[in-house]
Coordinates of C-alpha atoms in Angstrom, one line a residue:
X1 CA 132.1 102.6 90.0
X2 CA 129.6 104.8 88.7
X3 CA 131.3 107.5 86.9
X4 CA 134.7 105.3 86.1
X5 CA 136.6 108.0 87.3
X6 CA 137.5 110.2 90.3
X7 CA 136.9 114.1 89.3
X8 CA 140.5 115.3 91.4
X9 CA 141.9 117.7 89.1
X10 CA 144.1 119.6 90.0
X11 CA 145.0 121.0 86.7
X12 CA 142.3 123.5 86.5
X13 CA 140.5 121.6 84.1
X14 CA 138.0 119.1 85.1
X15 CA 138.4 115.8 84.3
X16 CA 136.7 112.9 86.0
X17 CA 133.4 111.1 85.7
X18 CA 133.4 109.8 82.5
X19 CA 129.8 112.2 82.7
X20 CA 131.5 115.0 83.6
X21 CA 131.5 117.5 81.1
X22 CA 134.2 120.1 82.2
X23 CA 134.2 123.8 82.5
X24 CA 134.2 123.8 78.1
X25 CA 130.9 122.6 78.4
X26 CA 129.5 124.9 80.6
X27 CA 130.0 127.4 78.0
X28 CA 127.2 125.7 75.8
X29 CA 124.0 126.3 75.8
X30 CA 124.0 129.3 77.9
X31 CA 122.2 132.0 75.5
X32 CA 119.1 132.8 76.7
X33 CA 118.9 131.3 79.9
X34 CA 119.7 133.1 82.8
X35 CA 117.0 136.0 84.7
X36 CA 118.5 138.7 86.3
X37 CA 117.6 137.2 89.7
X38 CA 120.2 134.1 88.4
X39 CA 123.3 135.8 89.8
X40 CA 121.7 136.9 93.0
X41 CA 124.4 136.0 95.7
X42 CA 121.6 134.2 97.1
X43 CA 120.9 131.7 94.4
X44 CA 124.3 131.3 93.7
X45 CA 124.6 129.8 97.2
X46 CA 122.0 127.7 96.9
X47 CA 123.1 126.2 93.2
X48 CA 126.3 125.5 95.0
X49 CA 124.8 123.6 97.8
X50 CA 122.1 121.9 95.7
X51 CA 124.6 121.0 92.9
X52 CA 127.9 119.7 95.3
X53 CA 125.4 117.7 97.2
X54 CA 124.0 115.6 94.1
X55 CA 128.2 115.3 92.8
X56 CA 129.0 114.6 96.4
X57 CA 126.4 111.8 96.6
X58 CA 126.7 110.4 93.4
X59 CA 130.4 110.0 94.4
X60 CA 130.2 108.4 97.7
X61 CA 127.7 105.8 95.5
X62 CA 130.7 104.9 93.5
X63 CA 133.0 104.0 95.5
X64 CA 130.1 102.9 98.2
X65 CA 129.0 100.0 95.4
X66 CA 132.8 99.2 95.1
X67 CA 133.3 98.8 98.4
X68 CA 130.1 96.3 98.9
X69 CA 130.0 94.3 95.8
X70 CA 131.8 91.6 97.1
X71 CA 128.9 90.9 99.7
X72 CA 126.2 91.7 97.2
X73 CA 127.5 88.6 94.9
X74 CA 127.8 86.0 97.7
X75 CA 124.1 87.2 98.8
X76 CA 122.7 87.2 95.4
X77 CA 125.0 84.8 93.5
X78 CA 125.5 85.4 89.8
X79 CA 129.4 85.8 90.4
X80 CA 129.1 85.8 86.3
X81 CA 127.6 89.1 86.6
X82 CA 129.7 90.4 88.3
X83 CA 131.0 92.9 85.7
X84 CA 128.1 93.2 84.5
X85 CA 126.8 94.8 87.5
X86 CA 129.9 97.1 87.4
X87 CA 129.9 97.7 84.0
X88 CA 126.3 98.0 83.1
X89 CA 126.6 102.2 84.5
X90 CA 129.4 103.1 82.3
X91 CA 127.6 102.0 79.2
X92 CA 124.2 103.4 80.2
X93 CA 126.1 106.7 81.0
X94 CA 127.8 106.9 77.5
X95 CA 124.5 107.1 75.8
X96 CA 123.5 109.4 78.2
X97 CA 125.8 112.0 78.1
X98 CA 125.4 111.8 74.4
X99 CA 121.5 112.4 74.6
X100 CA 121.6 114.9 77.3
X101 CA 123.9 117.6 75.3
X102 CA 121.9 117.4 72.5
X103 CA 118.6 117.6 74.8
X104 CA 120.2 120.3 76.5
X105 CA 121.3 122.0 73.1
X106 CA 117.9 122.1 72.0
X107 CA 115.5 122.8 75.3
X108 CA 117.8 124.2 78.0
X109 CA 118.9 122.2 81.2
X110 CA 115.9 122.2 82.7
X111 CA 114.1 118.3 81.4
X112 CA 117.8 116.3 81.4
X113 CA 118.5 117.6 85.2
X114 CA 114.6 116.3 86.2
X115 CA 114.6 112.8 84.4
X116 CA 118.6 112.7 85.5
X117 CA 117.9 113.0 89.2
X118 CA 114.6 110.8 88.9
X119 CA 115.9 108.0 86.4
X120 CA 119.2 107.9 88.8
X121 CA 116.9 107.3 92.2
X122 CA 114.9 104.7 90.4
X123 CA 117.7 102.8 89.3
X124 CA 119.3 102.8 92.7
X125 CA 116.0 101.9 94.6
X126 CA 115.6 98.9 92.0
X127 CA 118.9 97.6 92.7
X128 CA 118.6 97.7 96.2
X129 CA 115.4 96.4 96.0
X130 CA 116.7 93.4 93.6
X131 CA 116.3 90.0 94.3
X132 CA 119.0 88.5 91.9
X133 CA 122.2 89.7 90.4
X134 CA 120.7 90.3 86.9
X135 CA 118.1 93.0 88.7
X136 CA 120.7 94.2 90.3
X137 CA 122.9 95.2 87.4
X138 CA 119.2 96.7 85.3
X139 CA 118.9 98.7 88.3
X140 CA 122.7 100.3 87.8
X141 CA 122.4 100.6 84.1
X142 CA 119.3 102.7 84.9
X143 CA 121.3 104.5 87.3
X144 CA 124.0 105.3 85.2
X145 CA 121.9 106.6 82.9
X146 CA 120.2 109.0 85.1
X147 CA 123.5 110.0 86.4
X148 CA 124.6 110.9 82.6
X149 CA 121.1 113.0 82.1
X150 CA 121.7 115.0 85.2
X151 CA 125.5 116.1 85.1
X152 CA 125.7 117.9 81.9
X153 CA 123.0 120.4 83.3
X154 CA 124.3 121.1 86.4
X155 CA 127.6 122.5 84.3
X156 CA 125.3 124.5 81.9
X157 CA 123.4 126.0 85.0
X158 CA 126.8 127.5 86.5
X159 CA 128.0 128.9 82.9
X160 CA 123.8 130.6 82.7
X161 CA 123.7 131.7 86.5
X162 CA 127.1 131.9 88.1
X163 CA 129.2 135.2 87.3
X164 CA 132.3 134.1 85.2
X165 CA 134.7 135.7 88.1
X166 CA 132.8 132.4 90.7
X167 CA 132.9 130.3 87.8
X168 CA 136.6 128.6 89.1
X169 CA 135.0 128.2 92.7
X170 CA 132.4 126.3 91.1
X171 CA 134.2 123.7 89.0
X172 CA 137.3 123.2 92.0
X173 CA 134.3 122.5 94.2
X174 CA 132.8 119.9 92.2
X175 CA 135.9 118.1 92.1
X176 CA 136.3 118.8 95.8
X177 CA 133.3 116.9 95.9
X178 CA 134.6 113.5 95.5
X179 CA 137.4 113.5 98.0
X180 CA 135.6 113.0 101.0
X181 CA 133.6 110.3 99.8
X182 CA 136.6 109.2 98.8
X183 CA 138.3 108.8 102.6
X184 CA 135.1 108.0 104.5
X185 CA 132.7 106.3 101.3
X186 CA 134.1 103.1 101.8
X187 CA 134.5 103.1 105.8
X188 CA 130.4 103.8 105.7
X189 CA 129.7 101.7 102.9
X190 CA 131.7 98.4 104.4
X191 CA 130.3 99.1 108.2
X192 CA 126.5 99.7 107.1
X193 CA 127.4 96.2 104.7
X194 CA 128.6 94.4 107.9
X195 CA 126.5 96.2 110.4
X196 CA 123.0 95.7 109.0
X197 CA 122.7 95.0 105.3
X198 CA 124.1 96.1 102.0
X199 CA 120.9 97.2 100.7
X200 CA 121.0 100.2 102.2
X201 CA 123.8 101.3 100.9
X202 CA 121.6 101.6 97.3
X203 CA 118.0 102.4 99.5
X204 CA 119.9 105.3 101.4
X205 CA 120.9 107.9 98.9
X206 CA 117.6 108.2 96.6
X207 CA 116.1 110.1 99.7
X208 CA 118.9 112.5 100.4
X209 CA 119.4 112.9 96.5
X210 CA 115.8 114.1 96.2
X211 CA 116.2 116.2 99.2
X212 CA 119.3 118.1 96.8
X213 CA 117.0 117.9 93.9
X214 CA 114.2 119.9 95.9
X215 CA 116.6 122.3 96.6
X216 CA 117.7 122.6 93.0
X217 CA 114.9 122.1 91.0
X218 CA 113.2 125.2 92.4
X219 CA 116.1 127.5 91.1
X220 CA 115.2 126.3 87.5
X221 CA 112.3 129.0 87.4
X222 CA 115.4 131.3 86.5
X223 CA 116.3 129.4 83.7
X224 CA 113.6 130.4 81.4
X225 CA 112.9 127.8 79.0
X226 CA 115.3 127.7 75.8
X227 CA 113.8 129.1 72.5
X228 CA 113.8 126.6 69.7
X229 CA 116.2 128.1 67.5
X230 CA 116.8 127.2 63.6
X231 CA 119.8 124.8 63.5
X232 CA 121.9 124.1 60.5
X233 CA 121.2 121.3 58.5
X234 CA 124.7 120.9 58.6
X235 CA 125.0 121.0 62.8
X236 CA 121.6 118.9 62.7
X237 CA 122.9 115.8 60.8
X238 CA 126.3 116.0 62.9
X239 CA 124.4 116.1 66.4
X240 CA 122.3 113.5 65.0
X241 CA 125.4 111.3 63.9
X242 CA 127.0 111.7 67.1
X243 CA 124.3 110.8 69.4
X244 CA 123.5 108.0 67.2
X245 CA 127.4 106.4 67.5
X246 CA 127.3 107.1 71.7
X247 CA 124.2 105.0 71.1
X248 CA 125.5 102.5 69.3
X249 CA 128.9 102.0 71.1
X250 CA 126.7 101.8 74.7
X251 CA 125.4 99.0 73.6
X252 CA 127.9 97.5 71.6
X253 CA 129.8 98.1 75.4
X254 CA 127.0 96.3 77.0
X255 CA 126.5 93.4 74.4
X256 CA 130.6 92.5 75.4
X257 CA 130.1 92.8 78.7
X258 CA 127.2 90.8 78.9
X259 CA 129.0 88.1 76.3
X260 CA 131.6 87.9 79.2
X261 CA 129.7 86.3 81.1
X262 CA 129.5 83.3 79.5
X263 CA 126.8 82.1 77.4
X264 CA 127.6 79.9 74.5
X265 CA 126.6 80.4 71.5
X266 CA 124.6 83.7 72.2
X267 CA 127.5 85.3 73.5
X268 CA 129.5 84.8 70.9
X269 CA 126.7 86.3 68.6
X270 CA 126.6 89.4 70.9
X271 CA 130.6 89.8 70.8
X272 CA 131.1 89.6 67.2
X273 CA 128.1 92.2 67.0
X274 CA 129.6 94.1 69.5
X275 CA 133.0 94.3 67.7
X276 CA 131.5 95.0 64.6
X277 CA 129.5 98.1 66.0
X278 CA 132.1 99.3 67.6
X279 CA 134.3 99.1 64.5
X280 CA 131.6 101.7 62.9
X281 CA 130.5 103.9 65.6
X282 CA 134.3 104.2 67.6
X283 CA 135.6 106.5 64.4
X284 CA 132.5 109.0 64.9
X285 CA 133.5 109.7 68.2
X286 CA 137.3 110.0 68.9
X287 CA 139.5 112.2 67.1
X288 CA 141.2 110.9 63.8
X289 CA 144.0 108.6 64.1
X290 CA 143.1 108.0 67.7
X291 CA 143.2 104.2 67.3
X292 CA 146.5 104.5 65.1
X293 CA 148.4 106.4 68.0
X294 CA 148.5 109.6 65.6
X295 CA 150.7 111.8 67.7
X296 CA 149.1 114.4 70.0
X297 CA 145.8 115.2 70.7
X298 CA 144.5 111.6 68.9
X299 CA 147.3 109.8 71.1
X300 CA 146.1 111.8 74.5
X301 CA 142.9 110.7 74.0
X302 CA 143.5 107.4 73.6
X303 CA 145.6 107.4 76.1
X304 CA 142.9 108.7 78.9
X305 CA 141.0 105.9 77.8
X306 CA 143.3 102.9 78.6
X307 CA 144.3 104.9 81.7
X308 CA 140.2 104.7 82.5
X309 CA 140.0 100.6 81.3
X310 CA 143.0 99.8 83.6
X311 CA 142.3 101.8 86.7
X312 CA 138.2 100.7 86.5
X313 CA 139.0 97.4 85.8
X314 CA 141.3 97.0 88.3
X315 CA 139.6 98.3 90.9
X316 CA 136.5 96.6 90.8
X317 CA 138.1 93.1 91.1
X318 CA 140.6 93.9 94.0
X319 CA 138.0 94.2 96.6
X320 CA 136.9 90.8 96.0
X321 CA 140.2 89.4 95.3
X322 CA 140.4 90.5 99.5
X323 CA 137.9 89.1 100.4
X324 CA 137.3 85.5 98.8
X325 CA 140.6 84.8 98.9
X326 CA 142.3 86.7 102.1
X327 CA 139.4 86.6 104.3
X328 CA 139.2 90.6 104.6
X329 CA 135.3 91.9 105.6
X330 CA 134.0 94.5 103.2
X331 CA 135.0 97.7 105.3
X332 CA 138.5 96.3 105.6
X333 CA 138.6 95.8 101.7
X334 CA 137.5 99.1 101.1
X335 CA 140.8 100.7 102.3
X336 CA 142.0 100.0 99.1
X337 CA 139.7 102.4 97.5
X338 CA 140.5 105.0 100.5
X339 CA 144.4 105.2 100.1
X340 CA 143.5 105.3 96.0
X341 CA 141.6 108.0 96.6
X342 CA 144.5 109.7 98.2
X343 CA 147.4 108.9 96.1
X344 CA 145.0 110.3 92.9
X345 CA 144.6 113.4 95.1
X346 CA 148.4 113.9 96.2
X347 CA 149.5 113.1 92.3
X348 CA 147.3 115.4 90.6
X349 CA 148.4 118.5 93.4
X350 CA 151.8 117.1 92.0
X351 CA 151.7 117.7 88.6
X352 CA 149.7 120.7 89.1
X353 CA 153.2 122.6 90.7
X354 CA 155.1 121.2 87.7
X355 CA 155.2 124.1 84.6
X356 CA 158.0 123.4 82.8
X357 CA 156.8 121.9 79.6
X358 CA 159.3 119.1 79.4
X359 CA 158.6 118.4 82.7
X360 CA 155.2 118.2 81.8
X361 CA 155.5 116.0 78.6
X362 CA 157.8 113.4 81.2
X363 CA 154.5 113.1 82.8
X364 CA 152.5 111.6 80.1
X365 CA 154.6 108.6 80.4
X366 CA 155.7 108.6 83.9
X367 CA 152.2 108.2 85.3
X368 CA 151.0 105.2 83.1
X369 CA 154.4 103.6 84.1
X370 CA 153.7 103.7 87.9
X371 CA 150.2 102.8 87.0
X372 CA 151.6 99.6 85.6
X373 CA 153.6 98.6 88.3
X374 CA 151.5 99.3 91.1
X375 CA 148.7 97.5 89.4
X376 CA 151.2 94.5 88.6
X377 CA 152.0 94.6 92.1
X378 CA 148.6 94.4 93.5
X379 CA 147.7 91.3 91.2
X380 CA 150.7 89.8 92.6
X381 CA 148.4 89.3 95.6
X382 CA 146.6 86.6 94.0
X383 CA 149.9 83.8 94.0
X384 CA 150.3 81.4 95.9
X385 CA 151.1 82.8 99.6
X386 CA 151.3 86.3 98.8
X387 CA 150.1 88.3 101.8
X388 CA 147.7 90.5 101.2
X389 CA 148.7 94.0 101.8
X390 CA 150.5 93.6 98.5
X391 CA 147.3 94.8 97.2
X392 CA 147.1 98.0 99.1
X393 CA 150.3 98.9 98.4
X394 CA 149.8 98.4 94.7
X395 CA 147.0 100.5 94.1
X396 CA 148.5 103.2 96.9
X397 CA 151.2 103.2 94.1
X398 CA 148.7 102.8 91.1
X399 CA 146.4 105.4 92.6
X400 CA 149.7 108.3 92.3
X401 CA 150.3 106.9 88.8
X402 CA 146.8 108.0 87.4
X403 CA 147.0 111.1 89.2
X404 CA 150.0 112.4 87.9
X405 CA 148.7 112.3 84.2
X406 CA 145.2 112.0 84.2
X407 CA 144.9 115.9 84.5
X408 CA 147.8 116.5 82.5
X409 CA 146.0 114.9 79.7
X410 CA 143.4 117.6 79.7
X411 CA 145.7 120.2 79.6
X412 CA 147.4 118.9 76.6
X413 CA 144.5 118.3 74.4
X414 CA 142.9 121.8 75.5
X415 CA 146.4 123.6 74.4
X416 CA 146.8 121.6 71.7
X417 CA 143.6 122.4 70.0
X418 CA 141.9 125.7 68.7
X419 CA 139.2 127.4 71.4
X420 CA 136.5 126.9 68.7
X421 CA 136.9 123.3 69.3
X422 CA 137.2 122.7 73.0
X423 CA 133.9 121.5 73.4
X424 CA 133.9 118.7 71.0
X425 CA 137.6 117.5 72.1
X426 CA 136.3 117.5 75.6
X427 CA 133.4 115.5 74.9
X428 CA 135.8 113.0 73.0
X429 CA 137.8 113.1 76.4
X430 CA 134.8 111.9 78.4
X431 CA 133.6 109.3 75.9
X432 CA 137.0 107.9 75.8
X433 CA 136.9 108.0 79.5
X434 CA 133.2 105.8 79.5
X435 CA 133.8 103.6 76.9
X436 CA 137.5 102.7 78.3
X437 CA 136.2 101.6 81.3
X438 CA 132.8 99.5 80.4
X439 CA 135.3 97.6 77.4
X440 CA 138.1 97.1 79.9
X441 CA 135.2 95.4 82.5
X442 CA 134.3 93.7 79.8
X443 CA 137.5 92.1 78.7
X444 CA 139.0 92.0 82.7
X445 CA 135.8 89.9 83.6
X446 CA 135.6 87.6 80.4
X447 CA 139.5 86.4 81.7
X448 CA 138.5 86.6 85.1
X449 CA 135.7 83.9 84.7
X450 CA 137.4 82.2 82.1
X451 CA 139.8 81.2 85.0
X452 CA 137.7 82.0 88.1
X453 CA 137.0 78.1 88.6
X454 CA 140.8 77.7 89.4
X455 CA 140.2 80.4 92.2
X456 CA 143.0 82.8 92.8
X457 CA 144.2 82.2 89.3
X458 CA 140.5 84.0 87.7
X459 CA 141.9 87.5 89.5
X460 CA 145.2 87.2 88.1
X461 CA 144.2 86.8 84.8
X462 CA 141.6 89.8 84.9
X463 CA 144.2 91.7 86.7
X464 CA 146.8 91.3 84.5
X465 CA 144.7 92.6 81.4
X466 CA 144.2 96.1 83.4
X467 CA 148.3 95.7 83.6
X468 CA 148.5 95.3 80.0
X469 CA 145.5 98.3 79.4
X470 CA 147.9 100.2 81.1
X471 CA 150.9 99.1 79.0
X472 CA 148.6 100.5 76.2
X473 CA 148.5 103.9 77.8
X474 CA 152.2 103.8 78.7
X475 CA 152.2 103.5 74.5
X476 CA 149.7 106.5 73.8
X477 CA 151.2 108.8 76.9
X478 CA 154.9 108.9 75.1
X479 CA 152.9 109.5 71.4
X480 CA 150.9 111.8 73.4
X481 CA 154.3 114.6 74.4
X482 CA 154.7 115.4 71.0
X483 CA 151.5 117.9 70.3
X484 CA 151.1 117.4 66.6
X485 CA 148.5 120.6 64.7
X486 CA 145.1 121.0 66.3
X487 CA 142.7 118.1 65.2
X488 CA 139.1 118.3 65.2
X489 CA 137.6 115.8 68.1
X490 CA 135.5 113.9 65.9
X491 CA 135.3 112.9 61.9
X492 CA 133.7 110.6 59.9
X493 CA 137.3 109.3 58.6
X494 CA 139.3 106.5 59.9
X495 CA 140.0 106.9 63.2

């Protein structure tokens, strides 16, 4: 998947693509930017149009590339890439995000939203343009990338030129955005795969994204350009620390996924570098005493993470799993994507109606735990004789599971932490989110081809790691219901 997540909140918060920055981060960067012809009813339509149909898109790529994976490898080879490929977005898309709040901090929206939608066309036209596997997954990293650079602007456009009282229309449409592709992404994806080639699935969307981008880009003459202001030396040396460390742990994402693979030697150089990096940069960007389960906010974070590693992870392996070893085509394999999509949907509506705070706190754990056991039931697919529908009732049942407490997680950490510092805990929410998901692909893909010679026995063992991610994230939800004092999202001490 592109984003790692599916934005279907139903919490009032948004809380999806690992790039998505939520309604907190639309407050930034906002002074100075808006004309008075900004809140005209007119180019408020046209903002939402523009800005639902680059989400909406970007979405149905997602789950489109899920869906036709399975036939890219067996036309391209490189089955050792395969993660890789998947992966390679997530990374690019941490660093991204990273670089495009600071860009947008210091010029305005305006440079991050152009390069976004350009670098994210480029990338996709490369990859469907790509004559082996290894193109293929440059093409996606550039993708991801671009897809980083433009989503933080379009949030920062609706806080500078939508009036606050639209604001909510804005946000619940965004997350709107990605159910549709969600019920008819794969369908399309899988019969354009079957029906003519799987290129097009990548060579399709570039054109109708810079269709929405020439419907956006003209509304940026109301978004005057941002006066450099004087920074604190202070602020300066934190942004600069921060960006740095997304930087860092990108790569060090990339370097394990691509040690995955396989490659002697080299790859165990580029995994012990990974580690080490990631033993460095990881404490800059979560909140202290994530990694030690420190009750609360630390925990909830944590926990959205391992929620994000499981359900990626997962996901991007059961598609093949049907179709090398039950014989499914691509568009039949994609159902299990579809009836995801739903369960997330219909779980998050369900906690949504729940208010009672105990309730609430049940859910923290609850969700991870039918996560587990859908996801333990869909890798039960891969034995001997196990019919295949076992997978599509797994991740109907895992899909519910992340639904339930993905959102709820949001809420948490936003009540559990001071206004002045719901910013930089949602950021750590959406790095947590990226970086789950590119180091759970990388350590679901090192097991799955440390095995995949033996056949159905390569998914099992990639599948069970996502179960045991999302063991992990049973462990942080419970740690998670007791809201310990505010704690700021990131420090330089121990995390």
């Amino acid at each position: 998947m592109i984003w790692g997540v599916r934005a279907q909140d139903s919490s009032g918060v948004a809380a999806g693509p690992a790039t998505e920055p939520g309604p907190a981060a639309a407050r930034r960067a906002t002074d100075d930017l808006a004309t008075d012809g900004a809140r005209s009813p007119h180019v408020v339509r046209l903002l939402m149009v523009a800005s639902v149909a680059l989400i909406t898109l970007a979405a149905f790529e997602a789950l489109a590339v899920a869906t036709v994976m399975p036939v890219v490898v067996d036309d391209l080879g490189g089955l050792h890439l395969y993660a890789v490929a998947a992966g390679a977005p997530l990374a690019a898309q941490l660093v991204a995000t990273a670089a495009s709040g600071a860009w947008v901090d210091a010029r305005g929206p305006r440079g991050s939203l152009v390069v976004g939608v350009l670098a994210f066309c480029v990338g996709l036209v490369v990859a469907g343009l790509a004559p082996a596997m290894g193109i293929l997954a440059i093409g996606r990293a550039v993708q991801g990338f671009g897809a980083g650079l433009l989503m933080v602007p379009l949030y920062v456009l609706v806080g500078a030129m939508v009036p606050a009282d639209r604001q909510p229309r804005f946000f619940a449409a965004f997350a709107a955005a990605w159910v549709v592709p969600g019920l008819v992404g794969p369908a399309i994806a899988g019969t354009v795969a079957d029906a003519v080639s799987w290129r097009w699935v990548f060579l399709a969307v570039p054109v109708l994204t810079l269709a929405a981008g020439a419907v956006l880009v003209p509304l940026l003459r109301h978004v005057p350009r941002k006066r450099r202001a004087a920074q604190d030396p202070a602020a300066r040396r934190a942004t600069r620390k921060i960006l740095l460390a997304a930087t860092g742990a990108g790569l060090a994402a990339a370097a394990l996924q691509v040690a995955g693979s396989g490659g002697g030697a080299s790859g165990l150089v580029l995994a012990v570098a990974g580690v080490a990096v990631l033993a460095v940069t990881v404490r800059l960007l979560l909140p202290v005493g994530a990694l030690r389960l420190r009750r609360g906010v630390p925990s909830a974070v944590t926990c959205r993470g391992l929620l994000n590693a499981a359900f990626v992870s997962a996901e991007t392996f059961l598609p093949l799993l049907l179709v090398r070893e039950h014989g499914w085509t691509v568009r039949e394999a994609g159902l299990v994507l579809t009836v995801s999509s739903l369960t997330w949907a219909g779980g998050s509506a369900v906690q949504g109606r729940v208010h009672d705070p105990r309730r609430r706190a049940l859910l923290l754990w609850l969700g991870p735990l039918i996560l587990v056991t859908g996801t333990l039931v869909a890798a039960a697919a891969s034995l001997p004789g196990a019919p295949a529908w076992w997978v599509v009732v797994g991740w109907t049942i895992a899909g519910a599971g992340i639904g339930l407490v993905f959102p709820a997680l949001s809420v948490v950490v936003l009540q559990s932490t001071a206004p002045a510092q719901h910013g930089a805990v949602s950021s750590s929410l959406q790095i947590s989110d990226a970086l789950g998901a590119a180091l759970g692909l990388a350590a679901a893909g090192a097991l799955f081809l440390a095995f995949v010679a033996h056949g159905a026995l390569g998914f099992l063992a990639g599948l069970l790691v996502s179960a045991a991610l999302a063991v992990g994230a049973l462990a942080a939800g419970a740690r998670a219901t007791a809201v310990s004092a505010p704690a700021p999202a990131s420090a330089s001490a121990e995390a």
